[in-house]
PDB file of C-alpha atoms in Angstrom:
ATOM      1  CA  MET H   1       0.000   0.000   0.000  1.00 92.00           C
ATOM      2  CA  LEU H   2       1.289   3.393  -1.002  1.00 96.00           C
ATOM      3  CA  VAL H   3       0.588   6.616   0.872  1.00 97.00           C
ATOM      4  CA  ILE H   4       2.038  10.076   0.302  1.00 98.00           C
ATOM      5  CA  VAL H   5       3.446  11.579   3.480  1.00 97.00           C
ATOM      6  CA  ASN H   6       4.608  15.210   3.319  1.00 96.00           C
ATOM      7  CA  GLY H   7       4.971  14.811  -0.447  1.00 96.00           C
ATOM      8  CA  GLU H   8       7.057  11.613  -0.249  1.00 97.00           C
ATOM      9  CA  LYS H   9       5.917   8.118  -1.247  1.00 97.00           C
ATOM     10  CA  VAL H  10       5.805   5.705   1.679  1.00 96.00           C
ATOM     11  CA  PHE H  11       5.112   1.973   1.266  1.00 96.00           C
ATOM     12  CA  LEU H  12       3.194   0.319   4.090  1.00 94.00           C
ATOM     13  CA  SER H  13       3.351  -3.472   4.377  1.00 91.00           C
ATOM     14  CA  ALA H  14       0.338  -3.650   6.684  1.00 93.00           C
ATOM     15  CA  GLN H  15      -2.746  -1.557   7.177  1.00 94.00           C
ATOM     16  CA  LEU H  16      -2.143   1.010   9.905  1.00 96.00           C
ATOM     17  CA  SER H  17      -4.213   3.604  11.681  1.00 97.00           C
ATOM     18  CA  ILE H  18      -2.899   7.179  11.704  1.00 98.00           C
ATOM     19  CA  ALA H  19      -1.958   6.649  15.369  1.00 97.00           C
ATOM     20  CA  GLU H  20       0.018   3.491  14.554  1.00 97.00           C
ATOM     21  CA  PHE H  21       1.765   5.145  11.625  1.00 97.00           C
ATOM     22  CA  LEU H  22       2.765   8.187  13.718  1.00 97.00           C
ATOM     23  CA  GLN H  23       4.063   5.936  16.474  1.00 96.00           C
ATOM     24  CA  GLN H  24       6.041   3.838  13.992  1.00 94.00           C
ATOM     25  CA  GLN H  25       7.628   7.008  12.586  1.00 94.00           C
ATOM     26  CA  ASP H  26       8.443   8.357  16.089  1.00 95.00           C
ATOM     27  CA  TYR H  27       6.307  11.489  15.807  1.00 96.00           C
ATOM     28  CA  ARG H  28       5.526  13.318  19.033  1.00 94.00           C
ATOM     29  CA  THR H  29       1.766  13.520  18.634  1.00 95.00           C
ATOM     30  CA  GLU H  30       1.379  16.335  21.168  1.00 97.00           C
ATOM     31  CA  ARG H  31       3.460  18.588  18.890  1.00 97.00           C
ATOM     32  CA  ILE H  32       1.871  17.872  15.529  1.00 98.00           C
ATOM     33  CA  VAL H  33      -1.172  18.657  13.432  1.00 97.00           C
ATOM     34  CA  THR H  34      -2.186  16.129  10.775  1.00 97.00           C
ATOM     35  CA  GLU H  35      -4.002  16.696   7.524  1.00 97.00           C
ATOM     36  CA  LEU H  36      -5.470  13.737   5.636  1.00 97.00           C
ATOM     37  CA  ASN H  37      -6.477  14.366   2.016  1.00 96.00           C
ATOM     38  CA  GLY H  38      -6.820  18.105   2.610  1.00 94.00           C
ATOM     39  CA  ARG H  39      -8.682  17.990   5.924  1.00 94.00           C
ATOM     40  CA  ILE H  40      -7.214  18.399   9.381  1.00 96.00           C
ATOM     41  CA  VAL H  41      -8.023  15.346  11.455  1.00 97.00           C
ATOM     42  CA  SER H  42      -8.511  15.684  15.195  1.00 96.00           C
ATOM     43  CA  ARG H  43      -5.849  13.982  17.295  1.00 96.00           C
ATOM     44  CA  GLU H  44      -8.658  12.194  19.134  1.00 95.00           C
ATOM     45  CA  SER H  45      -9.514  10.368  15.917  1.00 96.00           C
ATOM     46  CA  TYR H  46      -5.971   9.186  15.004  1.00 97.00           C
ATOM     47  CA  GLY H  47      -6.614   5.715  16.441  1.00 97.00           C
ATOM     48  CA  GLY H  48      -9.848   5.185  14.511  1.00 97.00           C
ATOM     49  CA  ILE H  49      -8.750   6.184  10.992  1.00 98.00           C
ATOM     50  CA  LEU H  50      -7.079   3.506   8.870  1.00 97.00           C
ATOM     51  CA  LEU H  51      -4.766   4.699   6.114  1.00 97.00           C
ATOM     52  CA  LYS H  52      -5.863   3.669   2.611  1.00 97.00           C
ATOM     53  CA  ASP H  53      -3.916   3.238  -0.594  1.00 97.00           C
ATOM     54  CA  GLY H  54      -3.321   6.640  -2.196  1.00 97.00           C
ATOM     55  CA  ASP H  55      -4.009   8.681   0.945  1.00 98.00           C
ATOM     56  CA  LYS H  56      -2.169  11.973   1.234  1.00 97.00           C
ATOM     57  CA  LEU H  57      -0.956  12.749   4.726  1.00 97.00           C
ATOM     58  CA  GLU H  58       0.591  16.075   5.728  1.00 96.00           C
ATOM     59  CA  ILE H  59       2.161  16.119   9.167  1.00 97.00           C
ATOM     60  CA  VAL H  60       3.086  19.547  10.548  1.00 96.00           C
ATOM     61  CA  SER H  61       5.509  19.437  13.463  1.00 96.00           C
ATOM     62  CA  PHE H  62       5.525  22.556  15.615  1.00 98.00           C
ATOM     63  CA  VAL H  63       8.628  23.879  17.325  1.00 98.00           C
ATOM     64  CA  GLY H  64       8.650  26.321  20.234  1.00 97.00           C
ATOM     65  CA  GLY H  65       8.875  30.099  20.098  1.00 96.00           C
ATOM     66  CA  GLY H  66       6.411  32.952  20.055  1.00 95.00           C
TER      67      GLY H  66
ATOM     68  CA  MET F   1      -8.951  66.407  17.639  1.00 59.00           C
ATOM     69  CA  THR F   2      -9.552  63.896  14.851  1.00 75.00           C
ATOM     70  CA  ASP F   3     -12.794  61.943  15.190  1.00 85.00           C
ATOM     71  CA  ILE F   4     -13.440  58.408  14.032  1.00 84.00           C
ATOM     72  CA  SER F   5     -14.491  59.441  10.524  1.00 86.00           C
ATOM     73  CA  GLY F   6     -11.285  61.446  10.141  1.00 86.00           C
ATOM     74  CA  PHE F   7      -9.266  58.451  11.261  1.00 84.00           C
ATOM     75  CA  ARG F   8     -11.058  56.143   8.841  1.00 89.00           C
ATOM     76  CA  THR F   9     -10.797  58.631   5.972  1.00 91.00           C
ATOM     77  CA  SER F  10      -7.073  58.896   6.505  1.00 90.00           C
ATOM     78  CA  LEU F  11      -6.681  55.097   6.317  1.00 90.00           C
ATOM     79  CA  ALA F  12      -8.943  54.916   3.261  1.00 93.00           C
ATOM     80  CA  ASP F  13      -6.823  57.593   1.570  1.00 94.00           C
ATOM     81  CA  ARG F  14      -3.744  55.484   2.201  1.00 93.00           C
ATOM     82  CA  HIS F  15      -5.109  52.016   1.448  1.00 93.00           C
ATOM     83  CA  GLY F  16      -8.231  52.535  -0.628  1.00 94.00           C
ATOM     84  CA  ALA F  17     -11.855  52.569   0.529  1.00 94.00           C
ATOM     85  CA  GLU F  18     -12.561  48.866  -0.046  1.00 95.00           C
ATOM     86  CA  PHE F  19      -9.436  47.841   1.854  1.00 95.00           C
ATOM     87  CA  ALA F  20     -10.338  50.100   4.769  1.00 95.00           C
ATOM     88  CA  VAL F  21     -13.930  48.886   5.034  1.00 95.00           C
ATOM     89  CA  ARG F  22     -12.967  45.218   4.928  1.00 97.00           C
ATOM     90  CA  MET F  23     -10.233  45.649   7.527  1.00 97.00           C
ATOM     91  CA  ARG F  24     -12.451  47.404  10.018  1.00 95.00           C
ATOM     92  CA  GLN F  25     -15.231  44.806   9.672  1.00 97.00           C
ATOM     93  CA  ALA F  26     -12.951  41.801  10.279  1.00 98.00           C
ATOM     94  CA  ARG F  27     -12.881  40.076  13.632  1.00 98.00           C
ATOM     95  CA  VAL F  28      -9.380  38.892  14.421  1.00 98.00           C
ATOM     96  CA  ALA F  29      -7.955  37.202  17.509  1.00 99.00           C
ATOM     97  CA  VAL F  30      -4.323  37.050  18.597  1.00 99.00           C
ATOM     98  CA  ALA F  31      -3.591  34.102  20.903  1.00 98.00           C
ATOM     99  CA  GLY F  32      -0.374  34.797  22.808  1.00 98.00           C
ATOM    100  CA  LEU F  33       1.037  38.292  23.148  1.00 98.00           C
ATOM    101  CA  GLY F  34       4.781  37.701  23.138  1.00 98.00           C
ATOM    102  CA  GLY F  35       7.298  38.454  20.407  1.00 98.00           C
ATOM    103  CA  LEU F  36       4.869  37.385  17.709  1.00 98.00           C
ATOM    104  CA  GLY F  37       1.521  38.438  19.110  1.00 98.00           C
ATOM    105  CA  SER F  38       2.466  41.913  20.359  1.00 98.00           C
ATOM    106  CA  ASN F  39       3.923  42.729  16.943  1.00 98.00           C
ATOM    107  CA  ILE F  40       1.005  41.193  15.028  1.00 98.00           C
ATOM    108  CA  ALA F  41      -1.580  43.155  17.028  1.00 98.00           C
ATOM    109  CA  ILE F  42       0.177  46.481  16.424  1.00 98.00           C
ATOM    110  CA  MET F  43       0.548  45.781  12.694  1.00 98.00           C
ATOM    111  CA  LEU F  44      -3.110  44.789  12.354  1.00 98.00           C
ATOM    112  CA  VAL F  45      -4.360  47.949  14.061  1.00 97.00           C
ATOM    113  CA  ARG F  46      -2.076  50.073  11.888  1.00 96.00           C
ATOM    114  CA  MET F  47      -3.549  48.316   8.847  1.00 96.00           C
ATOM    115  CA  GLY F  48      -7.044  49.277   9.991  1.00 96.00           C
ATOM    116  CA  VAL F  49      -8.344  46.286  11.973  1.00 98.00           C
ATOM    117  CA  GLU F  50     -10.708  47.725  14.579  1.00 97.00           C
ATOM    118  CA  ARG F  51     -12.130  44.572  16.169  1.00 98.00           C
ATOM    119  CA  LEU F  52      -9.315  42.724  17.820  1.00 98.00           C
ATOM    120  CA  HIS F  53      -9.385  40.055  20.530  1.00 98.00           C
ATOM    121  CA  LEU F  54      -6.223  39.653  22.634  1.00 98.00           C
ATOM    122  CA  ILE F  55      -5.597  36.516  24.702  1.00 98.00           C
ATOM    123  CA  ASP F  56      -2.702  35.963  27.115  1.00 98.00           C
ATOM    124  CA  TYR F  57      -2.569  34.935  30.785  1.00 98.00           C
ATOM    125  CA  ASP F  58       0.887  36.328  31.370  1.00 97.00           C
ATOM    126  CA  ARG F  59       2.356  39.515  32.813  1.00 98.00           C
ATOM    127  CA  VAL F  60       5.258  41.500  31.380  1.00 98.00           C
ATOM    128  CA  GLU F  61       8.689  40.407  32.635  1.00 98.00           C
ATOM    129  CA  LEU F  62      12.136  41.917  32.188  1.00 97.00           C
ATOM    130  CA  SER F  63      13.135  38.976  29.962  1.00 96.00           C
ATOM    131  CA  ASN F  64      10.390  39.910  27.472  1.00 97.00           C
ATOM    132  CA  LEU F  65      11.889  43.280  26.570  1.00 97.00           C
ATOM    133  CA  ASN F  66      14.432  41.824  24.124  1.00 96.00           C
ATOM    134  CA  ARG F  67      11.724  41.206  21.517  1.00 96.00           C
ATOM    135  CA  GLN F  68       8.218  41.998  22.724  1.00 98.00           C
ATOM    136  CA  GLN F  69       6.475  45.351  22.339  1.00 98.00           C
ATOM    137  CA  TYR F  70       6.500  46.307  26.023  1.00 98.00           C
ATOM    138  CA  ALA F  71       8.528  48.780  28.046  1.00 98.00           C
ATOM    139  CA  PHE F  72      10.393  48.737  31.358  1.00 98.00           C
ATOM    140  CA  GLY F  73       7.536  50.505  33.104  1.00 98.00           C
ATOM    141  CA  ASP F  74       5.096  47.764  32.042  1.00 98.00           C
ATOM    142  CA  ILE F  75       6.810  45.030  34.084  1.00 98.00           C
ATOM    143  CA  GLY F  76       4.321  43.203  36.299  1.00 98.00           C
ATOM    144  CA  ARG F  77       1.235  44.262  34.326  1.00 98.00           C
ATOM    145  CA  TYR F  78      -0.915  41.928  32.212  1.00 98.00           C
ATOM    146  CA  LYS F  79       0.339  41.894  28.620  1.00 98.00           C
ATOM    147  CA  ALA F  80      -3.213  42.029  27.259  1.00 98.00           C
ATOM    148  CA  GLU F  81      -3.951  45.222  29.200  1.00 98.00           C
ATOM    149  CA  VAL F  82      -0.691  46.954  28.290  1.00 98.00           C
ATOM    150  CA  LEU F  83      -1.124  46.072  24.634  1.00 98.00           C
ATOM    151  CA  GLN F  84      -4.756  47.196  24.664  1.00 98.00           C
ATOM    152  CA  GLU F  85      -3.617  50.640  25.867  1.00 98.00           C
ATOM    153  CA  GLN F  86      -0.951  50.813  23.165  1.00 98.00           C
ATOM    154  CA  LEU F  87      -3.429  49.842  20.451  1.00 98.00           C
ATOM    155  CA  LEU F  88      -5.956  52.420  21.630  1.00 97.00           C
ATOM    156  CA  GLY F  89      -3.102  54.909  21.530  1.00 95.00           C
ATOM    157  CA  ILE F  90      -2.764  54.147  17.809  1.00 95.00           C
ATOM    158  CA  ASN F  91      -6.509  54.013  17.095  1.00 94.00           C
ATOM    159  CA  PRO F  92      -8.698  55.257  19.958  1.00 93.00           C
ATOM    160  CA  TYR F  93     -11.795  54.011  18.122  1.00 92.00           C
ATOM    161  CA  ALA F  94     -10.715  50.379  17.942  1.00 96.00           C
ATOM    162  CA  ALA F  95     -12.736  47.803  19.922  1.00 98.00           C
ATOM    163  CA  ILE F  96     -10.060  45.776  21.702  1.00 98.00           C
ATOM    164  CA  LYS F  97     -11.330  42.850  23.758  1.00 98.00           C
ATOM    165  CA  THR F  98      -8.945  41.254  26.250  1.00 98.00           C
ATOM    166  CA  ASP F  99      -8.910  37.871  27.949  1.00 98.00           C
ATOM    167  CA  CYS F 100      -6.246  37.416  30.616  1.00 98.00           C
ATOM    168  CA  LEU F 101      -6.590  33.648  30.783  1.00 97.00           C
ATOM    169  CA  ARG F 102      -4.587  30.517  30.159  1.00 97.00           C
ATOM    170  CA  LEU F 103      -5.835  28.554  27.171  1.00 97.00           C
ATOM    171  CA  ASN F 104      -6.434  24.853  27.739  1.00 96.00           C
ATOM    172  CA  ALA F 105      -8.229  21.977  26.046  1.00 94.00           C
ATOM    173  CA  ASP F 106     -11.470  22.793  27.885  1.00 96.00           C
ATOM    174  CA  ASN F 107     -11.780  26.523  27.119  1.00 97.00           C
ATOM    175  CA  MET F 108      -9.952  26.780  23.784  1.00 95.00           C
ATOM    176  CA  ALA F 109     -12.819  26.398  21.341  1.00 96.00           C
ATOM    177  CA  GLU F 110     -15.192  28.660  23.263  1.00 97.00           C
ATOM    178  CA  VAL F 111     -12.743  31.555  23.713  1.00 98.00           C
ATOM    179  CA  PHE F 112     -12.588  32.079  19.926  1.00 98.00           C
ATOM    180  CA  ALA F 113     -16.304  31.625  19.181  1.00 98.00           C
ATOM    181  CA  GLU F 114     -16.739  35.242  17.985  1.00 98.00           C
ATOM    182  CA  ASP F 115     -13.534  35.496  15.946  1.00 98.00           C
ATOM    183  CA  ASP F 116     -13.208  34.895  12.177  1.00 98.00           C
ATOM    184  CA  ILE F 117      -9.421  34.700  11.897  1.00 98.00           C
ATOM    185  CA  ILE F 118      -7.150  33.517  14.693  1.00 98.00           C
ATOM    186  CA  CYS F 119      -3.398  34.144  14.877  1.00 98.00           C
ATOM    187  CA  GLU F 120      -1.637  31.398  16.792  1.00 98.00           C
ATOM    188  CA  ALA F 121       1.229  33.197  18.542  1.00 98.00           C
ATOM    189  CA  LEU F 122       1.781  30.929  21.549  1.00 98.00           C
ATOM    190  CA  ASP F 123       5.171  29.897  22.855  1.00 97.00           C
ATOM    191  CA  ALA F 124       5.183  26.148  23.550  1.00 97.00           C
ATOM    192  CA  ALA F 125       5.040  23.695  20.635  1.00 98.00           C
ATOM    193  CA  GLU F 126       2.449  21.546  22.435  1.00 98.00           C
ATOM    194  CA  CYS F 127       0.137  24.547  22.943  1.00 98.00           C
ATOM    195  CA  LYS F 128       0.522  25.610  19.307  1.00 98.00           C
ATOM    196  CA  ALA F 129      -0.400  22.158  18.022  1.00 98.00           C
ATOM    197  CA  LEU F 130      -3.340  21.812  20.413  1.00 98.00           C
ATOM    198  CA  LEU F 131      -4.772  25.223  19.470  1.00 98.00           C
ATOM    199  CA  VAL F 132      -4.477  24.611  15.726  1.00 98.00           C
ATOM    200  CA  ASP F 133      -5.919  21.092  16.026  1.00 97.00           C
ATOM    201  CA  THR F 134      -8.830  22.374  18.134  1.00 97.00           C
ATOM    202  CA  LEU F 135      -9.734  25.357  15.945  1.00 98.00           C
ATOM    203  CA  MET F 136      -9.466  23.403  12.703  1.00 97.00           C
ATOM    204  CA  THR F 137     -11.548  20.450  13.883  1.00 96.00           C
ATOM    205  CA  LYS F 138     -14.133  22.082  16.196  1.00 96.00           C
ATOM    206  CA  TYR F 139     -15.001  24.784  13.650  1.00 97.00           C
ATOM    207  CA  THR F 140     -15.583  24.560   9.923  1.00 95.00           C
ATOM    208  CA  ASP F 141     -15.294  28.241   8.992  1.00 96.00           C
ATOM    209  CA  LYS F 142     -12.529  29.840  11.041  1.00 98.00           C
ATOM    210  CA  LYS F 143      -9.177  30.635   9.493  1.00 98.00           C
ATOM    211  CA  VAL F 144      -5.969  30.059  11.422  1.00 98.00           C
ATOM    212  CA  VAL F 145      -2.588  31.698  10.844  1.00 98.00           C
ATOM    213  CA  ALA F 146      -0.007  29.845  12.938  1.00 98.00           C
ATOM    214  CA  ALA F 147       3.749  30.113  13.447  1.00 98.00           C
ATOM    215  CA  SER F 148       6.494  27.542  13.780  1.00 98.00           C
ATOM    216  CA  GLY F 149      10.235  28.230  13.692  1.00 98.00           C
ATOM    217  CA  MET F 150      11.432  31.800  14.150  1.00 98.00           C
ATOM    218  CA  ALA F 151      14.296  31.347  16.626  1.00 97.00           C
ATOM    219  CA  GLY F 152      18.010  31.482  15.911  1.00 97.00           C
ATOM    220  CA  LEU F 153      20.438  33.513  13.879  1.00 97.00           C
ATOM    221  CA  GLY F 154      19.531  32.167  10.464  1.00 97.00           C
ATOM    222  CA  SER F 155      18.680  34.499   7.605  1.00 97.00           C
ATOM    223  CA  ALA F 156      15.307  36.198   7.813  1.00 97.00           C
ATOM    224  CA  ASN F 157      14.815  34.965   4.237  1.00 98.00           C
ATOM    225  CA  GLU F 158      14.249  31.435   5.562  1.00 98.00           C
ATOM    226  CA  ILE F 159      10.949  32.511   7.079  1.00 98.00           C
ATOM    227  CA  VAL F 160       8.060  31.809   4.737  1.00 98.00           C
ATOM    228  CA  THR F 161       4.280  31.503   4.745  1.00 98.00           C
ATOM    229  CA  ARG F 162       2.999  28.061   3.866  1.00 97.00           C
ATOM    230  CA  LYS F 163      -0.628  27.465   2.929  1.00 96.00           C
ATOM    231  CA  LEU F 164      -1.648  24.087   4.265  1.00 93.00           C
ATOM    232  CA  ASN F 165      -5.246  24.177   3.143  1.00 84.00           C
ATOM    233  CA  GLY F 166      -7.766  26.944   2.543  1.00 84.00           C
ATOM    234  CA  ARG F 167      -8.122  27.638   6.246  1.00 96.00           C
ATOM    235  CA  LEU F 168      -4.671  27.064   7.704  1.00 98.00           C
ATOM    236  CA  TYR F 169      -1.415  28.927   7.123  1.00 98.00           C
ATOM    237  CA  ILE F 170       1.887  28.312   8.894  1.00 98.00           C
ATOM    238  CA  CYS F 171       4.576  31.006   8.994  1.00 98.00           C
ATOM    239  CA  GLY F 172       8.205  30.439   9.979  1.00 98.00           C
ATOM    240  CA  ASP F 173      11.142  28.295   8.945  1.00 98.00           C
ATOM    241  CA  GLY F 174       9.464  25.175  10.376  1.00 96.00           C
ATOM    242  CA  ARG F 175      12.426  23.988  12.417  1.00 97.00           C
ATOM    243  CA  SER F 176      14.254  26.609  14.556  1.00 97.00           C
ATOM    244  CA  ASP F 177      13.159  25.861  18.117  1.00 96.00           C
ATOM    245  CA  CYS F 178      13.573  28.491  20.842  1.00 95.00           C
ATOM    246  CA  ALA F 179      14.636  25.698  23.218  1.00 93.00           C
ATOM    247  CA  ASP F 180      17.905  25.331  21.278  1.00 92.00           C
ATOM    248  CA  MET F 181      18.753  28.877  20.209  1.00 95.00           C
ATOM    249  CA  PRO F 182      18.097  32.543  20.993  1.00 95.00           C
ATOM    250  CA  LEU F 183      14.960  34.290  19.813  1.00 96.00           C
ATOM    251  CA  THR F 184      15.790  37.673  18.326  1.00 97.00           C
ATOM    252  CA  ALA F 185      13.517  40.691  18.023  1.00 97.00           C
ATOM    253  CA  ALA F 186      14.159  40.880  14.285  1.00 97.00           C
ATOM    254  CA  ARG F 187      13.400  37.277  13.361  1.00 97.00           C
ATOM    255  CA  ALA F 188      10.307  37.214  15.609  1.00 98.00           C
ATOM    256  CA  ALA F 189       9.074  40.428  13.962  1.00 98.00           C
ATOM    257  CA  VAL F 190       9.680  39.019  10.467  1.00 98.00           C
ATOM    258  CA  CYS F 191       7.520  36.006  11.336  1.00 98.00           C
ATOM    259  CA  ALA F 192       4.914  38.315  12.918  1.00 98.00           C
ATOM    260  CA  GLY F 193       4.930  40.330   9.688  1.00 98.00           C
ATOM    261  CA  HIS F 194       4.250  37.170   7.686  1.00 98.00           C
ATOM    262  CA  GLN F 195       1.310  36.374   9.937  1.00 98.00           C
ATOM    263  CA  ALA F 196      -0.121  39.909   9.870  1.00 98.00           C
ATOM    264  CA  GLN F 197       0.195  40.115   6.077  1.00 98.00           C
ATOM    265  CA  THR F 198      -1.526  36.735   5.708  1.00 98.00           C
ATOM    266  CA  VAL F 199      -4.381  37.981   7.908  1.00 98.00           C
ATOM    267  CA  CYS F 200      -4.601  41.104   5.733  1.00 98.00           C
ATOM    268  CA  ARG F 201      -4.725  39.016   2.549  1.00 98.00           C
ATOM    269  CA  LEU F 202      -7.389  36.719   4.028  1.00 98.00           C
ATOM    270  CA  ILE F 203      -9.526  39.725   4.986  1.00 98.00           C
ATOM    271  CA  LEU F 204      -9.180  41.156   1.493  1.00 97.00           C
ATOM    272  CA  GLY F 205     -10.051  37.817  -0.135  1.00 96.00           C
ATOM    273  CA  LEU F 206      -6.641  37.438  -1.763  1.00 96.00           C
ATOM    274  CA  GLU F 207      -5.921  33.967  -0.398  1.00 93.00           C
TER     275      GLU F 207
END
């Protein structure tokens, strides 16, 4: 299964939820905002959304400073 | 003494009538009034925004003066109140609402209920992400202009505005964390300028 993550092709050997994918990639979920196919998805729903072939995922990691 | 119509006429002469009308009708919030937020608020009022909502729980400290728009005599006062006075000094007819409160997961959505465009200008990465996530998923119409990465001594040219979707913009270099490097007045103001200009373009329908 192929998904596009931040513009890059990523091959997944098994079906993963957004939460599982983020964990596998070592993202710190409390510091990110995730967009799936053009829509921001709530962090509460990461566990319940399974990634599908062709999905486009944008993961924005925030750093501190303001 | 110039009255409100004189003030508005002067801005319309500078910017054009349509620009001036749109700016004064917009409802904009600035969440966090540090190096980003204090600069953004001043720029927006100078550009003609009259309905501004300022949110910050914090008081002015000596360590803020290296980059935030406060003065020595403001130390100990709420940032929202000091900034409100400054903004009314620029435009006495502006309607500046202040909330001296700490944003959290429980109050976040409600605080911004009346605002059309929200500038995320918080300090901690976790708070930034939570605010953007909350506003983008609890509302379907609000626009959010956030910031990530304005610390360090890198070129100001590295700071850009990125459009994520039609409702979310992220300004900054995306990586320079204030935990690892100094935060300068200039780089913070450049990022604030990106945010304020994006708000202006959203209000004018150019985005």
